[in-house]
XYZ file of C-alpha atoms in Angstrom:
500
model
C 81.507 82.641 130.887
C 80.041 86.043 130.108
C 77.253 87.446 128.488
C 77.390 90.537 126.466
C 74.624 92.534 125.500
C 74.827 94.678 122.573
C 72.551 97.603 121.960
C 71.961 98.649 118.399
C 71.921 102.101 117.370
C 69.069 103.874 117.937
C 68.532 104.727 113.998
C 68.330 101.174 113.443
C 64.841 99.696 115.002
C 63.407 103.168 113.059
C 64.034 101.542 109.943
C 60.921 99.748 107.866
C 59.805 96.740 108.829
C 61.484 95.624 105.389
C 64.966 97.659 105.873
C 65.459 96.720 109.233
C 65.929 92.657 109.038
C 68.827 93.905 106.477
C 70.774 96.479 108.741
C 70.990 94.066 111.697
C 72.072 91.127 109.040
C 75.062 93.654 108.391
C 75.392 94.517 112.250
C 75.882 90.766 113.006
C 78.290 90.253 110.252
C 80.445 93.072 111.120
C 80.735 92.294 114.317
C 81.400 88.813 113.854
C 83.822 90.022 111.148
C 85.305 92.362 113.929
C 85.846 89.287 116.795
C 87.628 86.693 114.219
C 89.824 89.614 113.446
C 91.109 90.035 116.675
C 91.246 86.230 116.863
C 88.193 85.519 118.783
C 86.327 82.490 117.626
C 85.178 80.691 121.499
C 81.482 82.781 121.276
C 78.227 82.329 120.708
C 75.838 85.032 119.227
C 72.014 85.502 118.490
C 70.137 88.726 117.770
C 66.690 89.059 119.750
C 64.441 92.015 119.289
C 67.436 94.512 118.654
C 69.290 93.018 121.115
C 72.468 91.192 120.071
C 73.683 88.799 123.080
C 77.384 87.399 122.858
C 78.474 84.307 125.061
C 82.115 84.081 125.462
C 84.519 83.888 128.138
C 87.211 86.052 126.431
C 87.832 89.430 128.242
C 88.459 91.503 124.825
C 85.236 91.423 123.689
C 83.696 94.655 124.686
C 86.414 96.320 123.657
C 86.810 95.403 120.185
C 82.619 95.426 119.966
C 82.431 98.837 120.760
C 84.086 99.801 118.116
C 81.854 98.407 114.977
C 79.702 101.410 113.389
C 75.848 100.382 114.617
C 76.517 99.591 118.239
C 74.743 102.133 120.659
C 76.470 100.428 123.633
C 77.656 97.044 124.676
C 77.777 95.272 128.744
C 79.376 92.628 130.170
C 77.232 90.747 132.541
C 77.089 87.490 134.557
C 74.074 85.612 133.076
C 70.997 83.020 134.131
C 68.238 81.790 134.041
C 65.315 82.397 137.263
C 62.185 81.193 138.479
C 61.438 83.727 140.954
C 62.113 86.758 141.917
C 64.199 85.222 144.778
C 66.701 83.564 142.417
C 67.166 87.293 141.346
C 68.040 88.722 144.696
C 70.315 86.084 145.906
C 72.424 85.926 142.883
C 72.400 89.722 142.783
C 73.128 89.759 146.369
C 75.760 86.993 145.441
C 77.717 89.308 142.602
C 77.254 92.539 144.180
C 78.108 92.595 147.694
C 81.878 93.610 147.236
C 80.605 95.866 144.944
C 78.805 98.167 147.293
C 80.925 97.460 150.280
C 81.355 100.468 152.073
C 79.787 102.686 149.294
C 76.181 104.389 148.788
C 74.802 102.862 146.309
C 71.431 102.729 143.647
C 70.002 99.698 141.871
C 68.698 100.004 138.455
C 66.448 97.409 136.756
C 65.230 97.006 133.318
C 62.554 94.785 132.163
C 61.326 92.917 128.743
C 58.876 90.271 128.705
C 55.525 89.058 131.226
C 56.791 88.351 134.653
C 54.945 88.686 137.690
C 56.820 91.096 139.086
C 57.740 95.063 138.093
C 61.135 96.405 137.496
C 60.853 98.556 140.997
C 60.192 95.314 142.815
C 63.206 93.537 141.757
C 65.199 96.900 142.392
C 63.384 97.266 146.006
C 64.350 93.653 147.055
C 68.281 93.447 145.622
C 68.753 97.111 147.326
C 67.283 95.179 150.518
C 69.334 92.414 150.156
C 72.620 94.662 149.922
C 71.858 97.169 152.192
C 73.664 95.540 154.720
C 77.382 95.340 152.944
C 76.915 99.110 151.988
C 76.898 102.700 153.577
C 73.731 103.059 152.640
C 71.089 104.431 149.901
C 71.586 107.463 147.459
C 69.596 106.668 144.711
C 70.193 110.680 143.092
C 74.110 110.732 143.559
C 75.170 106.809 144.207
C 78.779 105.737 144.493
C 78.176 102.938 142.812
C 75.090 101.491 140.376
C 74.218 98.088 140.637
C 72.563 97.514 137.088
C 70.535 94.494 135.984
C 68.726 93.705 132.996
C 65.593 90.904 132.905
C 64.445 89.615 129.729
C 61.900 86.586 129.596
C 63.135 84.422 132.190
C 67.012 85.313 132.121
C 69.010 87.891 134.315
C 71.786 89.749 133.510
C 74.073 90.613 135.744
C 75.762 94.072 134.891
C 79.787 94.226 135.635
C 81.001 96.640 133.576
C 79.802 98.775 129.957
C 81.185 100.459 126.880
C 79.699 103.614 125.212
C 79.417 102.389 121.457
C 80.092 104.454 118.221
C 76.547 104.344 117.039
C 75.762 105.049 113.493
C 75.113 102.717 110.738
C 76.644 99.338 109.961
C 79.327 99.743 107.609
C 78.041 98.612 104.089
C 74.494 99.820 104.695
C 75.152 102.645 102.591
C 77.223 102.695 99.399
C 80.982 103.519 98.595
C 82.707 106.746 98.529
C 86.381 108.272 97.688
C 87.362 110.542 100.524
C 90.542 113.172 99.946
C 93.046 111.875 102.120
C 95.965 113.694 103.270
C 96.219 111.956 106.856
C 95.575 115.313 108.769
C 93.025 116.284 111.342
C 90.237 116.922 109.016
C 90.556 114.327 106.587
C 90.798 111.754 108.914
C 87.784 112.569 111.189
C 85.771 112.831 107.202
C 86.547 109.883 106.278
C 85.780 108.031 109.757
C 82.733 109.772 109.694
C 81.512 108.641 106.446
C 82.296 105.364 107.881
C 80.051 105.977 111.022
C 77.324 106.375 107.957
C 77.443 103.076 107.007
C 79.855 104.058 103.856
C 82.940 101.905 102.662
C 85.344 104.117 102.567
C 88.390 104.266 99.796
C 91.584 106.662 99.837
C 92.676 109.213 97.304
C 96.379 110.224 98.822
C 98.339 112.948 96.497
C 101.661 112.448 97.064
C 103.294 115.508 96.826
C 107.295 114.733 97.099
C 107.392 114.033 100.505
C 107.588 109.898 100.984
C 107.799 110.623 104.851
C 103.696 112.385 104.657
C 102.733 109.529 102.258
C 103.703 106.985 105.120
C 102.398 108.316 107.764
C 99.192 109.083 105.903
C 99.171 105.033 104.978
C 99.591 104.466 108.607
C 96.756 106.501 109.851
C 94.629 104.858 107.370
C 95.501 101.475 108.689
C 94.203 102.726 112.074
C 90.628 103.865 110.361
C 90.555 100.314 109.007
C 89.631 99.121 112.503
C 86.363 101.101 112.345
C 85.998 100.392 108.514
C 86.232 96.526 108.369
C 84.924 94.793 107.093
C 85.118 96.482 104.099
C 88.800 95.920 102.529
C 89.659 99.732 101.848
C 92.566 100.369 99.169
C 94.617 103.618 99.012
C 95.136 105.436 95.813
C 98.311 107.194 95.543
C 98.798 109.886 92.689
C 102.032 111.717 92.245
C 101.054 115.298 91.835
C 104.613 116.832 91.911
C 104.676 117.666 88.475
C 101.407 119.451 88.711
C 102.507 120.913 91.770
C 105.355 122.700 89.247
C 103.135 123.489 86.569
C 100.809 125.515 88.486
C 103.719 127.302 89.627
C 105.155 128.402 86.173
C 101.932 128.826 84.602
C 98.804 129.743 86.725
C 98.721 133.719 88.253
C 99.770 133.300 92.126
C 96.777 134.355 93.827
C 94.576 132.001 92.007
C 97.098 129.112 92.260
C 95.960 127.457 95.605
C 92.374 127.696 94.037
C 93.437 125.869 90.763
C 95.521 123.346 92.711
C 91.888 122.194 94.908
C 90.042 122.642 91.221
C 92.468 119.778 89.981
C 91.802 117.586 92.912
C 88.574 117.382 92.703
C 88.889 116.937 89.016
C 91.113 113.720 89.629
C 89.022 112.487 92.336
C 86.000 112.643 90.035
C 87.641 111.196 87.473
C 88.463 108.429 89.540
C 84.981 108.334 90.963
C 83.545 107.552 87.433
C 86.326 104.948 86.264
C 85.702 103.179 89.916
C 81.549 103.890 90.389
C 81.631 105.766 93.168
C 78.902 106.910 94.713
C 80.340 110.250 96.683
C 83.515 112.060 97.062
C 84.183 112.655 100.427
C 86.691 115.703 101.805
C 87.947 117.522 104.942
C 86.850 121.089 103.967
C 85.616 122.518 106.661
C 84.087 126.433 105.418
C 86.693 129.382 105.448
C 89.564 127.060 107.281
C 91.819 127.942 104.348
C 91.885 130.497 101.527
C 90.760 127.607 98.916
C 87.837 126.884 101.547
C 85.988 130.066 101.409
C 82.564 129.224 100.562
C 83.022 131.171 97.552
C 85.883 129.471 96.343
C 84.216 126.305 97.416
C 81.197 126.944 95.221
C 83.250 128.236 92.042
C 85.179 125.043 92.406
C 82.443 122.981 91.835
C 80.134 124.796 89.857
C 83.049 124.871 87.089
C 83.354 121.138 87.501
C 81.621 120.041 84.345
C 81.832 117.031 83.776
C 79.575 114.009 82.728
C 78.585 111.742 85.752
C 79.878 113.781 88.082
C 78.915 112.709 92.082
C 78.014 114.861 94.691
C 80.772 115.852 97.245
C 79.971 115.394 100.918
C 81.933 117.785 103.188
C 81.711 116.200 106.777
C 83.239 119.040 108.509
C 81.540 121.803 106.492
C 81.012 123.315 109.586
C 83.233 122.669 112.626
C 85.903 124.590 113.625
C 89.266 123.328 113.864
C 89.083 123.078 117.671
C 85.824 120.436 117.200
C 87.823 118.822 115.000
C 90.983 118.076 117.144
C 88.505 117.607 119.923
C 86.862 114.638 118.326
C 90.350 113.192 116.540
C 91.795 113.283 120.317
C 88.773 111.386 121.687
C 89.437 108.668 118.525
C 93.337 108.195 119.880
C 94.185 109.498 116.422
C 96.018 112.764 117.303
C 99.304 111.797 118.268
C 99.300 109.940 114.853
C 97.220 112.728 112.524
C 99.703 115.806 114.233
C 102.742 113.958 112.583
C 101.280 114.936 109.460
C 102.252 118.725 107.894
C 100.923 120.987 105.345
C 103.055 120.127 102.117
C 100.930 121.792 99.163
C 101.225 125.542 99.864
C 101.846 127.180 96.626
C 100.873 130.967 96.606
C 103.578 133.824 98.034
C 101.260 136.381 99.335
C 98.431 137.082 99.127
C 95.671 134.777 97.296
C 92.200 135.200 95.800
C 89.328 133.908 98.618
C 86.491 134.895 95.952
C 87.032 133.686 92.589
C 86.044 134.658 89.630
C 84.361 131.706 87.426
C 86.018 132.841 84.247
C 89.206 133.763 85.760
C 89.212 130.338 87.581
C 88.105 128.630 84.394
C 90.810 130.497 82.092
C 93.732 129.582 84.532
C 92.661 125.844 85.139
C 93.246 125.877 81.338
C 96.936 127.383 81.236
C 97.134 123.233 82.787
C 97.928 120.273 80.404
C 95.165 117.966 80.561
C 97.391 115.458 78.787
C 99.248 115.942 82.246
C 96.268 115.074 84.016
C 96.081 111.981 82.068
C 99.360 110.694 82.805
C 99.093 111.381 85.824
C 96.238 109.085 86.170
C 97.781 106.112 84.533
C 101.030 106.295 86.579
C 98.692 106.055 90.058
C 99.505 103.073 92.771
C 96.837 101.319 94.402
C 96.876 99.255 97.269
C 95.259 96.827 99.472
C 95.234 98.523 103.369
C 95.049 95.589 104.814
C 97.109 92.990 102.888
C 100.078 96.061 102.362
C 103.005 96.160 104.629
C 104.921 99.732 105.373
C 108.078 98.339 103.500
C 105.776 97.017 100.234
C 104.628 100.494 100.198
C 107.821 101.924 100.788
C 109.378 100.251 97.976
C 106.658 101.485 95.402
C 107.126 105.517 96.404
C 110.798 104.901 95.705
C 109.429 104.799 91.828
C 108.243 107.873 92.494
C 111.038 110.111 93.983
C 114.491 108.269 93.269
C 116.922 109.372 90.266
C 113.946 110.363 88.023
C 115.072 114.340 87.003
C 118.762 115.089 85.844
C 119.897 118.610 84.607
C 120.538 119.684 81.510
C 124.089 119.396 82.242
C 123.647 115.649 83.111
C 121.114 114.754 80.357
C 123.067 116.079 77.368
C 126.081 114.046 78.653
C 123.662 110.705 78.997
C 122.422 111.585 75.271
C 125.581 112.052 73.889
C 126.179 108.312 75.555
C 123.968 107.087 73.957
C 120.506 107.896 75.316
C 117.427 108.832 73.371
C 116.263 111.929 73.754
C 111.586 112.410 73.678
C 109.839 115.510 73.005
C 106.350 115.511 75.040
C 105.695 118.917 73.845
C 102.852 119.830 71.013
C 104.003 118.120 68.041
C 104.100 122.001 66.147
C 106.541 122.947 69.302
C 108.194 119.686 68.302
C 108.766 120.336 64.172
C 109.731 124.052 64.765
C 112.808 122.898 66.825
C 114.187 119.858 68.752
C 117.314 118.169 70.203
C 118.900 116.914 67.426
C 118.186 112.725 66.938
C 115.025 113.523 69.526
C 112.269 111.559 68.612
C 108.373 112.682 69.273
C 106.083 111.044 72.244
C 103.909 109.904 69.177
C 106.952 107.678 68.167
C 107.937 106.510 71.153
C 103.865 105.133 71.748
C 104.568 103.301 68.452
C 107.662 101.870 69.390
C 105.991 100.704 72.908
C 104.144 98.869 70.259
C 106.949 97.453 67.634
C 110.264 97.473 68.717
C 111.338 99.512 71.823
C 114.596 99.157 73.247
C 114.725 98.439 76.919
C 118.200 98.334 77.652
C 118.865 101.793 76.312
C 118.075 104.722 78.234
C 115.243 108.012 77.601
C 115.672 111.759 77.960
C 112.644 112.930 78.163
C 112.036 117.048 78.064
C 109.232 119.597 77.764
C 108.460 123.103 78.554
C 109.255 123.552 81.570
C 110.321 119.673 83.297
C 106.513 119.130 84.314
C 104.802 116.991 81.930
C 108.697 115.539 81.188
C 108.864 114.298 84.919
C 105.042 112.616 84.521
C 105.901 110.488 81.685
C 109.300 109.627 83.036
C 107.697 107.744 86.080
C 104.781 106.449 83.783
C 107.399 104.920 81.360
C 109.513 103.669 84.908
C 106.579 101.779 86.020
C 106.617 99.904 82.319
C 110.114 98.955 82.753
C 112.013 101.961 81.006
C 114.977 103.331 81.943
C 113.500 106.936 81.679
C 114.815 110.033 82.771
C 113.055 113.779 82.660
C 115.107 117.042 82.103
C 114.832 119.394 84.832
C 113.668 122.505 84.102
C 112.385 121.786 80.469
C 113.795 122.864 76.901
C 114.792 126.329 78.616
C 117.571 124.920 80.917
C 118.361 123.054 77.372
C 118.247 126.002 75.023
C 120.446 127.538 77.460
C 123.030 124.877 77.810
C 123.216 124.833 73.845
C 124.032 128.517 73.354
C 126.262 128.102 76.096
C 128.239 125.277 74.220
C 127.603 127.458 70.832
C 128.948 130.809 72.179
C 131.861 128.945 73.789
């Protein structure tokens, strides 16, 4: 049997008198939370005076200890009770005399409580009693430390002891929405917000690439270990079609800029429907063109919107080196370098200080009824309770036989399949496919008397706002399909078929 002592963080006895009952409360629960999680359940535990002591006889318990936000540092120890400082020295002697065999060694003694003794006279008498086994005394540069720890009439018995990862028990603070790609930076943001006390959710865009979305899932499994016992979901939002309408419609150098605006826009959006407290992202100052502290500040400023919450940048300013530095010393890089930059938009070169009204007038030239859809068609899911093929199944609503051509969707309409006009219902009455109905009439027939075993054609502008509602309506049920390329490719299939 073992005893572990467990050192809270240092932030944590600095709390009020009032505040600090509360923190350790959540430090005890954690950690208990942490043990039954990696099946541990043979330990006692009691919380003394900032000291948490664990009795257990199971070998896994320092590791998995030091790992719960609000531990300063956690030992392993042999443990028991004294009535003299004799019964000290010969059970020291007792422990540590393979120990120093042969080595130089130092003996270290702390102290709590009334004893008749001092710390240096229980260190002066074990080094005394080992001297013997041992090459001798260096206390400035020992081979080896022989650590014990006295409080009231118990002695612990130092074997071995794990640096914790400090901070603040997770739940002491409140709950945030961090930007997650599964990269370096927003990785180490959102396990820092964590290390706050914060329970941490995900916002993942997927961006057509089911491989990044995975692997981002996966690394967010991993933070979960740090972030229990908080139950964190993901958020996925398909972003693809915004991806392509910022590439028809928004001026190139400002396009990276606009494609950041509209993240943060979703992820406040989100913040308000869910009561957020904070969004939480990777930016780390003038990493990337959109990160320029001037595009950083535009962003935001031009962010109006009602009950907006503040954004926390973690990384505002650490280079990328820091960064990798710290996600190495995590065992997160191996997993975090899998993942690749998939949302470069601009060709040349791009804008790094923007122009509010500029910004402003091109984040317009975007359909907020895109936006919308967008919103409605997201997937969220449980971290813990979602396995890699669940999740796997879901993105396949997202990417699989969603666009066709023109070609292919005036051959499915003339089969039979309803063709839907998303544009502005003025674009709509000055021309559409013949028999295509308007999205106004299809939300009525959603309503009345909708036809699920036909198929939809769906088309706009340019195959952007088409693709959104295609995988909304998919997710209801409907066999719905969105033209690639919009009403031009169609226009120009027609006077193809007219001229011919």
């Amino acid at each position: 049997m073992y005893c572990y002592i467990v050192k809270e963080s240092s932030e944590i006895p600095l709390k009020s008198h009032r505040t600090r009952p509360r923190f350790e409360k959540k430090l005890l629960n954690n950690i208990e939370y942490a043990l039954r999680g990696e099946g541990i359940t043979d330990y006692d535990i009691v919380i003394k005076e900032g000291v948490i002591t664990i009795k257990s006889g199971n070998e896994k318990i320092g590791d998995v200890v030091s790992n719960v936000f609000g531990v300063h540092r956690v030992c392993k120890a042999l443990c028991g009770e004294f009535h003299t400082i004799n019964d000290i020295v010969a059970r020291a002697e007792e422990i540590f005399k393979d120990v120093v065999t042969e080595k130089k060694f130092a003996v270290r003694v702390k102290r709590a409580g009334s004893h008749a003794f001092t710390s240096l006279d229980v260190a002066a008498k074990v080094g005394e009693a080992l001297l013997k086994y041992s090459a001798g005394v260096n206390l400035s540069n020992p081979d080896v430390v022989v650590s014990i720890e006295i409080r009231d009439n118990v002695a612990y018995y130092i074997l071995k002891c794990w640096d914790g990862v400090k901070g603040l028990p997770i739940g002491t603070e409140g709950r945030v929405l961090s930007l997650f790609s599964g990269g370096y930076d927003s990785t180490l943001a959102s396990w820092l917000a964590g290390k706050r006390g914060c329970e941490v959710d995900f916002l993942h865009f997927f961006m057509g690439s089911k491989e990044m979305t995975m692997q981002a899932f996966l690394i967010a499994k991993e933070l979960t270990k740090w972030l229990s016992p908080y139950e964190s979901k993901m958020t996925i939002i398909d972003i693809t079609p915004l991806l392509s309408e910022i590439r028809i419609k928004v001026r190139n150098d400002y396009s990276q800029v606009v494609l950041r605006w509209y993240m943060h826009y979703i992820a406040q959006k989100l913040s308000s429907i869910h009561n957020y407290d904070a969004v939480i992202t990777g930016e780390s100052v003038g990493q990337a063109s959109s990160q320029t502290l001037k595009n950083l500040s535009v962003i935001e400023e031009s962010l109006e919107l009602s009950n907006k919450k503040p954004v926390i940048r973690p990384l505002a300013f650490m280079d990328k080196e820091e960064i990798i530095e710290k996600i190495r010393s995590l065992g997160l890089y191996e997993m975090t370098s899998k993942v690749k930059e998939v949302c470069r938009l601009a060709i040349g070169p791009v804008t790094t200080r923007a122009h509010m009204k500029i910004l402003i007038n091109e984040v317009k030239k975007v359909s907020k009824e895109l936006i919308d859809v967008l919103l409605r068609t997201r997937i969220t899911v449980s971290i813990k309770d979602t396995e890699l093929n669940t999740l796997s199944k879901l993105l396949d609503e997202f990417i699989l036989g969603v666009e066709v051509s023109a070609e292919e969707a005036i051959k499915m309409i003339k089969e039979g399949a309803i063709p839907i006009d998303v544009r502005d219902l003025r674009d709509y009455e000055a021309w559409h496919l013949s028999n295509a109905i308007h999205i106004t009439e299809l939300n009525k027939m959603l309503k009345e008397s909708l036809d699920f075993n036909k198929s939809y054609v769906i088309y706009c502008d340019y195959g952007t706002l088409s693709l959104a509602y295609a995988k909304m309506l998919r997710r209801i049920g409907i066999n719905a399909f969105s033209v690639k390329g919009g009403i031009n490719e169609l226009k120009k299939l027609l006077r193809a078929f007219t001229k011919s």
